Coordinates of C-alpha atoms and ligand atoms in Angstrom, one line a residue:
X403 CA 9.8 19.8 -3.5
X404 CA 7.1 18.0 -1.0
X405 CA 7.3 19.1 1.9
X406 CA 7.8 16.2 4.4
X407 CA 8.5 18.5 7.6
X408 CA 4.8 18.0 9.1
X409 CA 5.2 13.8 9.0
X410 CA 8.4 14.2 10.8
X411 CA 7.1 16.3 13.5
X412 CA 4.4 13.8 13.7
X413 CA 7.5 11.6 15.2
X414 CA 8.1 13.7 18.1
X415 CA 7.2 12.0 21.4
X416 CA 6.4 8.4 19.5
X417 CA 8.6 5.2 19.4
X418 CA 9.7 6.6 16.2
X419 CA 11.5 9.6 16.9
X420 CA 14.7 8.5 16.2
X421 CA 13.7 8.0 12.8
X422 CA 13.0 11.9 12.4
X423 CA 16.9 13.0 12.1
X424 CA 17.5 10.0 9.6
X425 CA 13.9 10.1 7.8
X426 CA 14.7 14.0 6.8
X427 CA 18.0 13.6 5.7
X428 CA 17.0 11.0 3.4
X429 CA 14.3 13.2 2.2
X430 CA 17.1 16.3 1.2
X431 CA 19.1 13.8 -0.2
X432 CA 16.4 12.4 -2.4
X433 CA 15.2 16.1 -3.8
X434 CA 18.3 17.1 -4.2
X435 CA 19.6 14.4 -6.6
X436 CA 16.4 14.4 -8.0
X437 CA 15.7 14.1 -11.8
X438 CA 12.3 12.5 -12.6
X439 CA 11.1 13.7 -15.7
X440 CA 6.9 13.1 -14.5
X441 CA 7.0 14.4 -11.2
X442 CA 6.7 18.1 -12.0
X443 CA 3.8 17.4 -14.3
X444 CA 1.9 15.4 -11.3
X445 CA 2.7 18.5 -9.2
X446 CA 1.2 20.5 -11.7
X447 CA -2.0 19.2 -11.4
X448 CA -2.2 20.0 -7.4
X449 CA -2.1 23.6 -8.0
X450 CA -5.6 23.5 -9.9
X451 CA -7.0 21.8 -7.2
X452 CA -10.0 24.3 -5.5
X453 CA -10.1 25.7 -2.4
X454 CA -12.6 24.4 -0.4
X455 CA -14.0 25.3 3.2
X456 CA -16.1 23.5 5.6
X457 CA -15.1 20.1 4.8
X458 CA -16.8 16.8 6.4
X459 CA -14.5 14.2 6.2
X460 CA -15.5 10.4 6.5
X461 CA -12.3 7.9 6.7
X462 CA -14.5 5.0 6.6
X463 CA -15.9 5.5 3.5
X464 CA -12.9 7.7 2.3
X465 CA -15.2 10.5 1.4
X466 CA -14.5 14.0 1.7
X467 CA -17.9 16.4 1.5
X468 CA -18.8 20.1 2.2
X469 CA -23.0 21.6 2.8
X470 CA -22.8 23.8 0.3
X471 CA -22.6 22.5 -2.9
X472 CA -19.4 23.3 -5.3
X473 CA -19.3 25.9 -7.7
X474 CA -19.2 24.8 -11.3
X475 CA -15.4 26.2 -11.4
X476 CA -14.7 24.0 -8.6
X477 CA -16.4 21.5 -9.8
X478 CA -14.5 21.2 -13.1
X479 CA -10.9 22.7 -11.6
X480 CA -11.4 19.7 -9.0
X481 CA -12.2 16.8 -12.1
X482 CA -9.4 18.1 -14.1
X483 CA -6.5 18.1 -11.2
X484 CA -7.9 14.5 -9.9
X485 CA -8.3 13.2 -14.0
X486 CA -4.7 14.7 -14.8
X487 CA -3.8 12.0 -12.2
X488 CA -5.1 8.8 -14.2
X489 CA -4.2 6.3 -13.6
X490 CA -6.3 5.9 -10.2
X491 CA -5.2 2.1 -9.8
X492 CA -6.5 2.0 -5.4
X493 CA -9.2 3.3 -4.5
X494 CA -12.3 4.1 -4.1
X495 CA -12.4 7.6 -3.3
X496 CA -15.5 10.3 -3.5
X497 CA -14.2 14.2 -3.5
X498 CA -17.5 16.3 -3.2
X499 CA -19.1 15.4 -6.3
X500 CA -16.5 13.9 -8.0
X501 CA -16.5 9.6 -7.3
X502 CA -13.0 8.2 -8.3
X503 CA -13.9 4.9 -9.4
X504 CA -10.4 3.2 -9.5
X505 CA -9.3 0.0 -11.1
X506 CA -9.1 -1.6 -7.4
X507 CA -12.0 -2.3 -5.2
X508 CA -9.4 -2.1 -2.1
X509 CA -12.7 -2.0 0.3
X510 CA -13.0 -5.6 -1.0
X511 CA -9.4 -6.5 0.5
X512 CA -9.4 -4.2 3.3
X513 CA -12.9 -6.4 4.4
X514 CA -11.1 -9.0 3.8
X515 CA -8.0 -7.9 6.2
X516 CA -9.7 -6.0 8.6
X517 CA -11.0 -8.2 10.9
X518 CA -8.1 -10.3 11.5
X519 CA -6.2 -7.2 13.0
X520 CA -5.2 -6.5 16.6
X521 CA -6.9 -3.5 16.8
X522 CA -5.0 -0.4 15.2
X523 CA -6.5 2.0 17.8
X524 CA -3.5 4.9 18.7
X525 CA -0.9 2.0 16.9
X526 CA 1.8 3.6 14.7
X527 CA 1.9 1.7 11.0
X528 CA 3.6 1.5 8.2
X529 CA 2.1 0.8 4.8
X530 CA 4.3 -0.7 2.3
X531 CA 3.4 -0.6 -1.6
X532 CA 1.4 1.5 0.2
X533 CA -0.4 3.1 -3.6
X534 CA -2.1 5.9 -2.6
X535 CA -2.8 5.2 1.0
X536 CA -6.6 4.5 0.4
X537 CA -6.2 1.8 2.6
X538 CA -4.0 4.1 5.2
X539 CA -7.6 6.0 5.6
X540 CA -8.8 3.3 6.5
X541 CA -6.7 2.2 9.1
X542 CA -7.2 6.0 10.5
X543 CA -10.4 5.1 10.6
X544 CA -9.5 2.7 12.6
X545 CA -8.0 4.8 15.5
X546 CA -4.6 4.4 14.1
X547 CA -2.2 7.3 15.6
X548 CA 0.3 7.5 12.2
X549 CA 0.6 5.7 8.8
X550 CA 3.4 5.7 6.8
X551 CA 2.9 4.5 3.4
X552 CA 6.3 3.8 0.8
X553 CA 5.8 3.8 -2.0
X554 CA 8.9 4.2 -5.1
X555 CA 5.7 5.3 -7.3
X556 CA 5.7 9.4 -7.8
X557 CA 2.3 9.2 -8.9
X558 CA 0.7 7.7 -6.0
X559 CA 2.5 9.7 -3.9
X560 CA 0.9 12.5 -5.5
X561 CA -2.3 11.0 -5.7
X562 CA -2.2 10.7 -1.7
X563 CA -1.2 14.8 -1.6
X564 CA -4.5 15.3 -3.6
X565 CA -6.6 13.3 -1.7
X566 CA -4.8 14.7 1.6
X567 CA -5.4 18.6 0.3
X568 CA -8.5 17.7 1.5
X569 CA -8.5 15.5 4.6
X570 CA -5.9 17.7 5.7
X571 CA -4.0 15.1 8.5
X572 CA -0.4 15.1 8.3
X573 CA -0.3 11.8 10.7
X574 CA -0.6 10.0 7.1
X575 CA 1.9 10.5 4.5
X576 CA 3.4 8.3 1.5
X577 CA 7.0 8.6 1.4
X578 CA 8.8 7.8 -1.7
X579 CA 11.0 5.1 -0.6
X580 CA 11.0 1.0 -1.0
X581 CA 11.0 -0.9 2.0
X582 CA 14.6 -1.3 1.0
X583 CA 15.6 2.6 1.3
X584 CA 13.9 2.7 4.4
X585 CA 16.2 3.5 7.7
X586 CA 17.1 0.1 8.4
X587 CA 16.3 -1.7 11.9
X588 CA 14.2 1.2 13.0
X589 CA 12.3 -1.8 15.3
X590 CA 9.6 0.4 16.1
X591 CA 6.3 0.2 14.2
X592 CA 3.7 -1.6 16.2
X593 CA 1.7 -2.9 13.1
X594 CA 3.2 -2.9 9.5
X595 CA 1.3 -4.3 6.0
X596 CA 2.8 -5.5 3.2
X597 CA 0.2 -6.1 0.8
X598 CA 0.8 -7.1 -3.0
X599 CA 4.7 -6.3 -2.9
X600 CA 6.1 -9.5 -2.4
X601 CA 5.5 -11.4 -5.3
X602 CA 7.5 -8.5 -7.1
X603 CA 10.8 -9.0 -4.9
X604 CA 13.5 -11.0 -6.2
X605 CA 14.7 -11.9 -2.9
X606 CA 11.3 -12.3 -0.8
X607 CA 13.1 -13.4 2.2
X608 CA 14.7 -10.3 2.9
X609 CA 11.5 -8.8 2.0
X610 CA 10.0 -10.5 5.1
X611 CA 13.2 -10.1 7.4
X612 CA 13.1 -6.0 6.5
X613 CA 9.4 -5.9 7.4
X614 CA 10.4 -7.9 10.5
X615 CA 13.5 -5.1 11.1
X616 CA 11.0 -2.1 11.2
X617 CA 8.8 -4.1 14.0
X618 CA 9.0 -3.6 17.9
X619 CA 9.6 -6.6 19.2
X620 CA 6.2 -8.2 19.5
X621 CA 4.3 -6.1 16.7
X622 CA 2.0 -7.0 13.9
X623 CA 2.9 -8.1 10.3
X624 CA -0.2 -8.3 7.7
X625 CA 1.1 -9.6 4.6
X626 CA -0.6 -10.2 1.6
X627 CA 0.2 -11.6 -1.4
X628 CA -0.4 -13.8 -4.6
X629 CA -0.1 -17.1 -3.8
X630 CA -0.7 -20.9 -5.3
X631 CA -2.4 -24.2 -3.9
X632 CA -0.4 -26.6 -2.7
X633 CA 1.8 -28.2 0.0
X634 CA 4.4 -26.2 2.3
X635 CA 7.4 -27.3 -0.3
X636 CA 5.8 -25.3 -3.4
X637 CA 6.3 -22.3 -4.3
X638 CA 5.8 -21.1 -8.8
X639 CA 8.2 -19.2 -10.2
X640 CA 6.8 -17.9 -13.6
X641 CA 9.1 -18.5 -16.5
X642 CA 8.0 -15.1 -17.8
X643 CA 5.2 -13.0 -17.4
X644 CA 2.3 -13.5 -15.4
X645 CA -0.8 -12.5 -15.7
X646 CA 1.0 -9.7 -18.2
X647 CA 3.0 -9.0 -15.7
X648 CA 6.8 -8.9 -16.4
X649 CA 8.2 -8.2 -12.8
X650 CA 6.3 -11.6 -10.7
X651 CA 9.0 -13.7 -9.1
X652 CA 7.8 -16.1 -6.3
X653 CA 4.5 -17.2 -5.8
X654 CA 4.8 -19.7 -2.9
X655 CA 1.3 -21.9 -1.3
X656 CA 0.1 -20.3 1.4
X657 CA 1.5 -22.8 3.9
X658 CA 5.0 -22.5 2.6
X659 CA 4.4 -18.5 2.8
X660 CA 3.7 -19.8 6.7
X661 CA 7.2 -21.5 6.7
X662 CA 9.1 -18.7 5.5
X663 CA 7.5 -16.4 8.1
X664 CA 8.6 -18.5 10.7
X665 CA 12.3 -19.0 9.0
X666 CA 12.9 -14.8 9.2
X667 CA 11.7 -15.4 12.5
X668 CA 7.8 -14.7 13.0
X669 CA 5.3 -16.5 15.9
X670 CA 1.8 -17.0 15.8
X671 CA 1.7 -17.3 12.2
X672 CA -2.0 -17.6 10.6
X673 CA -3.4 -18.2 7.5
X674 CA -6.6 -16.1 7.9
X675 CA -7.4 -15.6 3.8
X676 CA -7.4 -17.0 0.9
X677 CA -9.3 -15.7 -2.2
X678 CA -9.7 -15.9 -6.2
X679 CA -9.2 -12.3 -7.9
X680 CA -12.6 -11.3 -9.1
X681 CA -13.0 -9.0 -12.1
X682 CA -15.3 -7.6 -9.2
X683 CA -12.6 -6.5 -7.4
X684 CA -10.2 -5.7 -10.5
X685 CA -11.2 -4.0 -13.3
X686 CA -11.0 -1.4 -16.4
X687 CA -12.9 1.9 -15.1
X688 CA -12.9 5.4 -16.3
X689 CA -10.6 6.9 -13.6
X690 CA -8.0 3.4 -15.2
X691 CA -8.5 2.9 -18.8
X692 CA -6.8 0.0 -20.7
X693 CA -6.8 -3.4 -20.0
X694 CA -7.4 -4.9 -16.4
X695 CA -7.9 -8.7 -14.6
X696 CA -10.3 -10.1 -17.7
X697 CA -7.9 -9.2 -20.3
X698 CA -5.2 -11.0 -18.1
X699 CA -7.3 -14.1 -18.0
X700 CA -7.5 -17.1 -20.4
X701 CA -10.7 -16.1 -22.0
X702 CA -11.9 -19.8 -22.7
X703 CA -10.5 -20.6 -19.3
X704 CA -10.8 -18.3 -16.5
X705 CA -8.7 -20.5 -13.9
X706 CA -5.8 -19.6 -15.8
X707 CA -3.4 -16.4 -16.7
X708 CA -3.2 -15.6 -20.3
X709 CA 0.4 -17.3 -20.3
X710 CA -1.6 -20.5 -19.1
X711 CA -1.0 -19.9 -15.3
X712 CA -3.0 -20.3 -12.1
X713 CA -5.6 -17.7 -12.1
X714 CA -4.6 -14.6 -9.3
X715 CA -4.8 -15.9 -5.9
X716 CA -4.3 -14.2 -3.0
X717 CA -4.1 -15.2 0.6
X718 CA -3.4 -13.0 3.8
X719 CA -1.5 -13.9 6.8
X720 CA -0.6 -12.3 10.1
X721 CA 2.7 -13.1 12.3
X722 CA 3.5 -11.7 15.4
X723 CA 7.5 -10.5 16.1
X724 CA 8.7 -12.5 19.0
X725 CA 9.1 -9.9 22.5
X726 CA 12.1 -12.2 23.0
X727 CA 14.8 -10.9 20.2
X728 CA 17.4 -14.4 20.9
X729 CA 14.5 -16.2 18.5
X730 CA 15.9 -15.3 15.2
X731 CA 19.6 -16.1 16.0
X732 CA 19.8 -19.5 15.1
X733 CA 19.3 -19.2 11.6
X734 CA 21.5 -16.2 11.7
X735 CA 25.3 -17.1 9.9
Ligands
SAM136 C1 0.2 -4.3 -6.5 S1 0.5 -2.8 -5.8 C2 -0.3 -3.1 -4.2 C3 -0.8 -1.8 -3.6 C4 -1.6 -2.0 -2.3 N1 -0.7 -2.3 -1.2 C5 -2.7 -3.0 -2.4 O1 -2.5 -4.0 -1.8 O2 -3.6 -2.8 -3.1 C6 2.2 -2.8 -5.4 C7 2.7 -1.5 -4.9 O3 4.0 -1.7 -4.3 C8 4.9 -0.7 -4.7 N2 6.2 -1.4 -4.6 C9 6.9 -2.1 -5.5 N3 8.1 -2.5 -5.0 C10 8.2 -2.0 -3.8 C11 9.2 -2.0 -2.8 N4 10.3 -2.7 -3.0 N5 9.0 -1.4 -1.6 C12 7.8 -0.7 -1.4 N6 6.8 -0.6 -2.4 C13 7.0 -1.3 -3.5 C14 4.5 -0.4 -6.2 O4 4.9 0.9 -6.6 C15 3.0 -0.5 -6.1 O5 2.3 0.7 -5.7

């Protein structure tokens, strides 16, 4: 039904080519077991997306533009595809002359990220919880050679085919896959993120020893995640929701975060964030309607969640996979 054959090729003549036979096998299987009831409505909305020619495309800014201004039937095809995909929760992105103001500011976190990267210049990544890939353009724009966002959400991985109608590089994809489904030990991915999954695993170990399993040996992890203050023994588990949230599990301080990195088996772990969620950064917008960060706040008390939690923090750490693979085998059973 998407056609992930352009990706794949993408593989050829990188570290990751022995994920190609695997990666599109996976991607039969999936379509042809498949029975989403939403995903042929997204799809719909693709086809009334305009042709348009002479595109300028700016990854920094995310921003796709052509000289001649659009026709007001492009115009209005282009505003009804992009606002039959609502919710936009990542972004920013600006189509032409349409400005999709998401919920997210993700230029806030990616500013926030950005400079504590080895730099991303011809390194091959993968994205997970990767939304939309806004922040995928991003790391293009940083010289990355490939991106692979996963994401299990069908409607950000039709968002990214909207946006990528336009930007036309099939070098960046989101695949619809957790970091669970993914080939296991593919041990090849120079860089990967994990940003904003954790806290929704059950079982964040394993969360950090797959993302540790799709590394070469001595790649890049960027994690990034909700954490709490306090010592390297604490982590919250939220006896129900959080911040409205029903599916929050572990929510450690950022130096037990640390420990657990080096547990699975990371070096040269860092700390290199740590920052309050602003209703800046998270908000209700036209392209997200409903409720957002201030209606998940305390309103007499905006250092705490609703349920009468620690306010959204969030802190972002890099690790490095050791070159020398005996590291991890003393914790091993
Ligand atoms: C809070 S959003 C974070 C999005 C983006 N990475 C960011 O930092 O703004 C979490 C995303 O992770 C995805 N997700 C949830 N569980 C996942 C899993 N097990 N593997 C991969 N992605 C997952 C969700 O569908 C969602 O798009």
């Amino acid at each position: 039904m998407i056609d992930y054959r352009p990706f794949i090729e993408c593989l050829s003549n990188t570290s990751l080519a022995h994920w190609q036979a695997p990666l599109s096998e996976q991607m039969a299987q999936l379509f042809a077991n498949l029975n989403d009831g939403n995903l042929p409505r997204f799809l719909q909305q693709l086809d009334k997306l305009p042709n348009i020619d002479h595109l300028k495309i700016n990854l920094d800014r995310v921003a796709a533009s052509t000289e001649q201004p659009l026709t007001q039937d492009q115009s209005e095809s282009l505003n009804e595809a992009l606002r039959g995909l609502i919710p936009w929760r990542k972004g920013p992105f600006q189509l032409f002359d349409t400005f999709i103001d998401s919920e997210w500011r993700c230029d806030l976190k990616w500013a926030r990220v950005a400079p504590h990267l080895s730099d991303l210049k011809n390194r091959t990544v993968l994205d997970v919880g990767s939304g939309n890939g806004y922040y995928g353009w991003r790391m293009k724009a940083a010289g990355a050679r490939l991106v692979a966002g996963i994401d299990p959400s069908w409607l950000s991985v039709v968002q990214h085919l909207a946006i990528n109608r336009y930007f036309n590089d099939p070098s960046h994809t989101v695949l619809p896959l957790t970091l669970e489904q993914l080939t296991p030990n593919l041990e090849a991915f120079d860089t990967a993120f994990s940003m904003g999954v954790l806290y929704h695993r059950r079982s964040p170990l394993d969360h950090l020893s797959e993302l540790r399993a799709a590394l070469r040996p001595g790649g890049e992890l960027l994690l990034e995640t909700l954490v709490i203050d306090g010592g390297e023994r604490e982590a919250l588990v939220p006896p129900g929701r959080y911040a409205r949230m029903n599916n929050v599990w572990f929510l450690p301080s950022p130096q037990a975060l640390a420990l657990w990195l080096e547990k699975v088996g990371f070096e040269d772990v860092h700390i290199v964030d740590v920052t309050h969620t602003t209703t800046e950064e998270q908000r209700n917008t036209d392209w997200k309607p409903g409720q957002s960060l201030a209606d998940y706040l305390d309103q007499d008390d905006p250092n705490l969640t609703i349920e009468g939690l620690p306010a959204p923090l969030r802190a972002v750490l890099i690790a490095r996979k050791p070159d020398d693979q005996q590291r991890l085998r003393r914790y091993q059973l």
